[in-house]
């Protein structure tokens, strides 16, 4: 028997066993547990840290939303079975994960992996993807299980997570029976047999630096409800301004007022719907690091430009990063509220200090927001990984006046930036819709879309699906393409993102005039008629998105009110159908549409339609039973879309942009004979008045007698006009 002197302390209801021989190791069991919202428990171990995503939360828990959820279901383990060990320099959390018949999803904006069980994740923020490592623009220490629960470990440290893949030495080793009869088996499979985990399996979070931790547990009954509870706990999903659901076009980095106006005019002439124009680094007098001042040379009359663009129906978004150049008016006041290392010669703002955050926010309000700027893009707030010649990082050993450490700041920089900028808009009762290249947990209420320099098509698609488990928004943007098919398929994917964005920031001429980067740079533009055709094809894709705005906007309302992600992995809705457990390249878009984008340059793809519903092909009206695999042949830029039978889809006449007084003219399309009613949410689309109940609910109902709208709520204007009801003919096909 092991001889260990054990010291037992009772702290609150917690049992702490500190091993006196192996100094500095304390095991925590039966910790103090509190229910912080219905079906959400907080378990505190040791001394949790001061700088964590939860401690910086932007919104209170969305308590009202919990009332819409089913009663919390029993967890597959006892809360007291979640253990913690605190050692010198690290905290370790162990969560039971004993079911062989269980899959795990989450950990943020993973680009490489979908099913996470058996993986080892390194949840470090980064500007690049590293396979299936978990390193990403939005690493989130939150996961959900097909058994219907979720776990969040509240840390801004960089955890290693071992997802039920370790073999504890105190496990039931004898359970692993020898496979041979004495002869050594040497095939790869036979040798690797030994790697299979035996004994007690757990998800192990290894968190360096922490001396304690808060762990949150989210009950089901389903995986989807666990995600809802997480989003509501985070403050509820963000509601974009309605214009945020249109297209964002980002202009050439070295452009000037004239070239920006020319792009804007062409977009309107070519009837490509567009709501936002983004200016890239060249708008500033100094960009790497940032002066946050307009360039006199290229933009000498910024107010005229902003007003002209606003008059044309464009919202203007400015690129920046939060590294403050000495020529910036903010430099002096932020000098003693920054880290002890510079990035590109600029200050790294100590956003953990609310005074620094306010200086940054106030400047943005005075200089930009009050002058008509509607949003910002926070670039390079992530981190270059080791191996780069000129990393733009500040080191983990950085010191900040607030006391936050360099590793924590690295993980939180994009997140805290969002809080600062969002505070400006909230104060002015305006919604914004921005871009950010890094975030973390508890981000559901933040109106910023993640984006990336990486450009893998399949990764972009997987990131869209994975974002749904972690309260993140993702903008699979388009910069260039090697062929027209690739261009159109990429744009089609973007059109189903949380944000649709064309970001040809590094090519001087509009993307429809030449999508090949080098040719565009050399001025080798396509023949004019091809340019026009390209513009028409792009417009057709954007028009489809515009027609879905009322539907998609209402899906975002559910995100805010009930925590349901507007875009989500199919497994979230159809967990009972195990074939959905592996689908990382198709997703639910709102409640009734299954979207399966064409990959890369492909013109055909297979789509699995889950059991539990019948499905109608939106393009052809063909109807299929769930459980069917359908092969779709289409043209580039078209997207296979399947409507859940018995749904009403409100389709709007596309507009060129969403003005504050736009009234969408809607045709309610009826799929199936007994459609469920469909809810549309209507409000001013720009303010936070919806939080005080200033919105309407339109219930669209269909019976054999025809369509009917039941309207309730406190918003006194009309944004939707139902102009017709159309019963869609559907056909039973051979495959069904
Ligand atoms: C990159 C960013 C691009 C573009 C560019 C401008 O870091 O990902 O979208 O903004 O900087 O220099």
XYZ file of C-alpha atoms in Angstrom, residues 49-355:
307
model
C -8.323 33.544 -11.584
C -9.286 37.181 -11.977
C -8.855 37.422 -15.760
C -11.174 34.997 -17.505
C -13.751 35.277 -20.312
C -16.603 34.941 -17.820
C -15.251 37.617 -15.495
C -15.150 40.043 -18.446
C -18.616 39.106 -19.704
C -20.314 41.781 -21.846
C -23.908 40.895 -20.999
C -25.651 39.385 -17.987
C -27.053 35.855 -18.216
C -30.113 35.905 -20.487
C -32.358 34.540 -17.750
C -35.625 35.030 -19.683
C -34.396 32.709 -22.408
C -34.090 29.802 -19.985
C -37.865 29.828 -19.621
C -38.149 28.666 -23.245
C -36.063 25.560 -22.585
C -37.153 22.117 -21.520
C -36.447 21.094 -17.953
C -32.840 20.182 -17.316
C -32.294 16.491 -17.907
C -30.282 14.202 -15.697
C -26.583 14.234 -16.518
C -24.793 10.980 -17.342
C -22.531 11.597 -14.328
C -22.812 13.218 -10.924
C -21.562 16.790 -10.636
C -19.411 15.672 -7.749
C -17.607 13.296 -10.096
C -15.950 16.276 -11.783
C -12.591 16.488 -10.046
C -9.763 18.946 -9.916
C -6.118 18.673 -8.980
C -4.112 21.793 -8.297
C -0.370 21.510 -8.544
C 2.346 24.054 -8.481
C 2.007 25.902 -11.786
C -1.067 24.122 -13.151
C -4.668 23.192 -12.553
C -6.137 20.008 -13.940
C -9.833 19.347 -14.406
C -11.202 15.837 -14.970
C -14.680 15.342 -16.397
C -16.123 11.833 -16.707
C -16.662 10.626 -20.256
C -17.393 6.960 -19.900
C -19.782 6.140 -22.680
C -18.386 4.360 -25.664
C -21.517 5.452 -27.506
C -20.829 9.163 -27.199
C -19.355 11.828 -29.449
C -17.934 15.184 -28.424
C -17.984 18.464 -30.417
C -16.757 21.976 -29.879
C -13.558 23.673 -28.674
C -14.240 26.698 -30.829
C -13.499 27.497 -34.436
C -11.623 24.283 -35.135
C -10.767 24.160 -38.821
C -9.507 20.593 -38.975
C -11.517 18.381 -36.669
C -15.235 17.920 -36.204
C -15.634 14.853 -34.003
C -13.384 15.556 -31.048
C -13.418 12.373 -29.023
C -9.997 10.790 -28.750
C -8.229 13.997 -29.796
C -5.699 16.095 -27.947
C -6.443 19.793 -28.339
C -4.225 22.805 -27.745
C -6.589 25.725 -27.369
C -4.253 28.520 -28.356
C -5.370 31.540 -30.332
C -3.622 31.814 -33.675
C -3.717 33.443 -37.101
C -3.272 30.081 -38.822
C -4.687 26.610 -38.702
C -2.637 23.687 -37.567
C -4.495 20.628 -38.752
C -6.702 19.145 -36.098
C -4.826 20.707 -33.177
C -7.539 23.025 -31.905
C -5.329 26.066 -32.486
C -7.603 28.621 -34.104
C -8.895 32.183 -34.303
C -11.485 31.268 -31.712
C -10.343 28.553 -29.322
C -13.069 27.935 -26.739
C -12.720 25.585 -23.755
C -16.322 24.461 -24.205
C -17.560 21.167 -25.554
C -20.874 19.386 -25.948
C -21.778 15.752 -26.028
C -24.286 13.675 -27.950
C -25.389 12.521 -24.492
C -26.882 15.976 -24.056
C -24.653 18.085 -21.834
C -21.934 20.714 -22.179
C -18.819 21.631 -20.167
C -17.132 25.018 -20.039
C -13.842 25.570 -18.248
C -13.472 29.290 -17.597
C -9.888 30.163 -18.393
C -7.826 32.609 -20.408
C -4.825 30.334 -20.089
C -3.921 27.985 -22.910
C -5.217 24.559 -22.016
C -4.229 21.208 -23.379
C -7.365 19.111 -23.502
C -7.199 15.342 -23.645
C -10.582 14.251 -24.914
C -11.107 10.855 -23.357
C -7.822 9.511 -24.671
C -5.629 9.006 -21.612
C -4.962 5.738 -19.899
C -4.825 6.327 -16.139
C -2.461 3.958 -14.363
C -5.072 3.358 -11.678
C -7.545 2.264 -14.375
C -8.719 -1.258 -14.788
C -5.651 -2.388 -16.701
C -6.492 -6.039 -16.440
C -9.598 -5.298 -18.484
C -7.364 -5.237 -21.505
C -7.068 -8.878 -22.407
C -3.938 -10.034 -24.197
C -4.833 -10.455 -27.857
C -2.440 -13.219 -28.858
C -1.610 -16.684 -27.688
C 2.012 -15.977 -27.040
C 3.094 -15.035 -30.537
C 3.824 -11.371 -31.089
C 1.431 -9.924 -33.639
C 3.129 -7.315 -35.730
C 0.666 -5.833 -38.198
C 0.231 -2.112 -37.723
C -3.367 -2.592 -36.575
C -2.356 -5.254 -34.080
C 0.494 -3.178 -32.672
C -1.672 -0.082 -32.417
C -4.342 -2.053 -30.549
C -2.333 -1.218 -27.456
C -3.143 2.475 -27.901
C -6.816 1.931 -27.210
C -7.891 3.579 -24.014
C -8.897 1.217 -21.274
C -10.243 1.854 -17.828
C -11.772 5.099 -16.654
C -12.006 7.666 -19.481
C -12.249 11.369 -18.845
C -11.863 14.671 -20.579
C -8.796 16.193 -18.965
C -8.112 19.931 -19.095
C -4.502 20.699 -18.249
C -4.299 24.429 -17.533
C -0.892 25.930 -16.919
C -0.596 28.945 -14.653
C -3.937 28.644 -12.877
C -4.339 28.085 -9.141
C -7.976 27.242 -9.344
C -10.833 27.214 -11.780
C -14.554 27.607 -12.288
C -16.119 24.807 -14.283
C -19.626 25.218 -15.710
C -21.891 22.335 -16.581
C -24.812 22.744 -18.977
C -27.645 20.259 -18.965
C -29.593 18.938 -21.945
C -31.854 17.078 -22.525
C -30.202 17.294 -25.964
C -26.901 18.462 -27.351
C -28.805 21.378 -28.853
C -30.307 22.427 -25.500
C -26.845 22.275 -23.924
C -25.634 24.684 -26.617
C -28.666 26.907 -26.009
C -27.929 26.994 -22.283
C -24.318 27.952 -23.005
C -25.373 30.787 -25.345
C -27.986 32.062 -22.903
C -25.535 31.820 -20.048
C -23.129 33.892 -22.175
C -25.817 36.583 -22.474
C -27.841 35.343 -25.452
C -26.808 35.348 -29.105
C -26.049 38.615 -30.857
C -28.689 40.193 -33.049
C -27.147 41.852 -36.095
C -28.416 45.099 -37.487
C -30.608 44.040 -40.391
C -28.187 45.617 -42.851
C -25.450 43.367 -41.435
C -27.040 40.432 -43.230
C -26.369 41.955 -46.647
C -23.047 41.804 -48.516
C -19.859 43.403 -47.267
C -17.367 44.383 -49.971
C -13.881 45.384 -48.864
C -11.927 47.690 -51.141
C -8.299 47.746 -52.286
C -5.813 48.474 -49.517
C -3.963 51.175 -51.486
C -7.116 52.748 -52.866
C -8.199 56.331 -52.288
C -11.474 58.233 -52.073
C -11.895 58.140 -55.837
C -11.277 54.449 -56.270
C -13.603 53.650 -53.352
C -16.339 55.809 -54.885
C -15.802 54.116 -58.240
C -16.283 50.674 -56.718
C -19.381 51.909 -54.900
C -20.857 53.334 -58.103
C -20.106 50.182 -60.111
C -21.749 48.021 -57.456
C -24.923 50.069 -57.708
C -24.796 50.242 -61.528
C -24.347 46.496 -61.796
C -27.166 45.891 -59.307
C -25.060 43.772 -57.000
C -26.858 44.114 -53.681
C -24.385 45.470 -51.138
C -24.821 46.919 -47.660
C -21.328 47.515 -46.355
C -18.102 48.861 -47.798
C -14.918 48.157 -45.901
C -11.801 50.296 -46.112
C -8.516 48.452 -45.650
C -5.214 49.708 -44.078
C -4.591 52.491 -46.621
C -7.284 54.724 -45.149
C -4.914 55.539 -42.300
C -1.853 57.755 -42.260
C -0.002 54.872 -40.590
C -1.329 51.343 -40.407
C 1.151 48.811 -39.020
C 0.868 49.978 -36.178
C -2.132 52.267 -36.396
C -2.395 56.035 -36.192
C -6.220 55.897 -36.288
C -6.020 59.043 -38.421
C -7.182 59.420 -41.995
C -4.488 59.560 -44.642
C -4.357 63.096 -46.008
C -2.861 61.838 -49.186
C -5.539 59.287 -50.073
C -8.574 60.404 -48.084
C -8.358 64.135 -47.620
C -12.096 64.679 -47.206
C -13.242 61.667 -45.197
C -16.524 63.186 -44.101
C -17.551 63.819 -47.704
C -16.749 60.221 -48.566
C -18.627 58.816 -45.568
C -21.672 60.981 -46.305
C -21.680 60.063 -49.989
C -21.413 56.364 -49.247
C -24.092 56.551 -46.554
C -26.350 58.402 -49.026
C -25.856 55.567 -51.496
C -26.998 53.097 -48.843
C -23.568 51.782 -47.798
C -22.525 51.393 -44.161
C -18.811 52.035 -43.807
C -16.455 49.747 -41.935
C -12.845 50.593 -41.069
C -9.922 48.184 -40.831
C -7.599 48.590 -37.862
C -5.634 46.757 -35.300
C -5.306 47.737 -31.696
C -1.600 48.493 -31.728
C -1.143 52.208 -31.198
C 1.441 54.040 -33.307
C 3.318 56.980 -31.710
C 1.593 59.369 -34.156
C -1.818 58.377 -32.843
C -3.610 60.915 -30.658
C -4.330 57.991 -28.295
C -0.641 57.220 -27.787
C 0.051 59.611 -24.904
C -2.985 58.641 -22.858
C -2.442 54.907 -23.414
C 1.311 54.910 -22.865
C 1.082 53.970 -19.176
C -1.879 51.663 -19.816
C -0.127 49.257 -22.148
C 2.112 46.232 -22.091
C 5.899 46.394 -21.827
C 6.461 45.238 -25.415
C 5.505 46.918 -28.668
C 3.994 45.336 -31.752
C 5.137 46.934 -35.016
C 6.303 49.837 -32.890
C 2.837 50.289 -31.416
C 1.447 49.995 -27.909
C -0.408 46.861 -26.904
C -3.405 48.265 -25.049
C -4.124 46.908 -21.590
C -7.796 46.279 -22.335
C -8.099 44.499 -18.982
C -7.977 47.978 -17.454
C -11.413 49.512 -17.995
C -9.847 52.982 -18.198
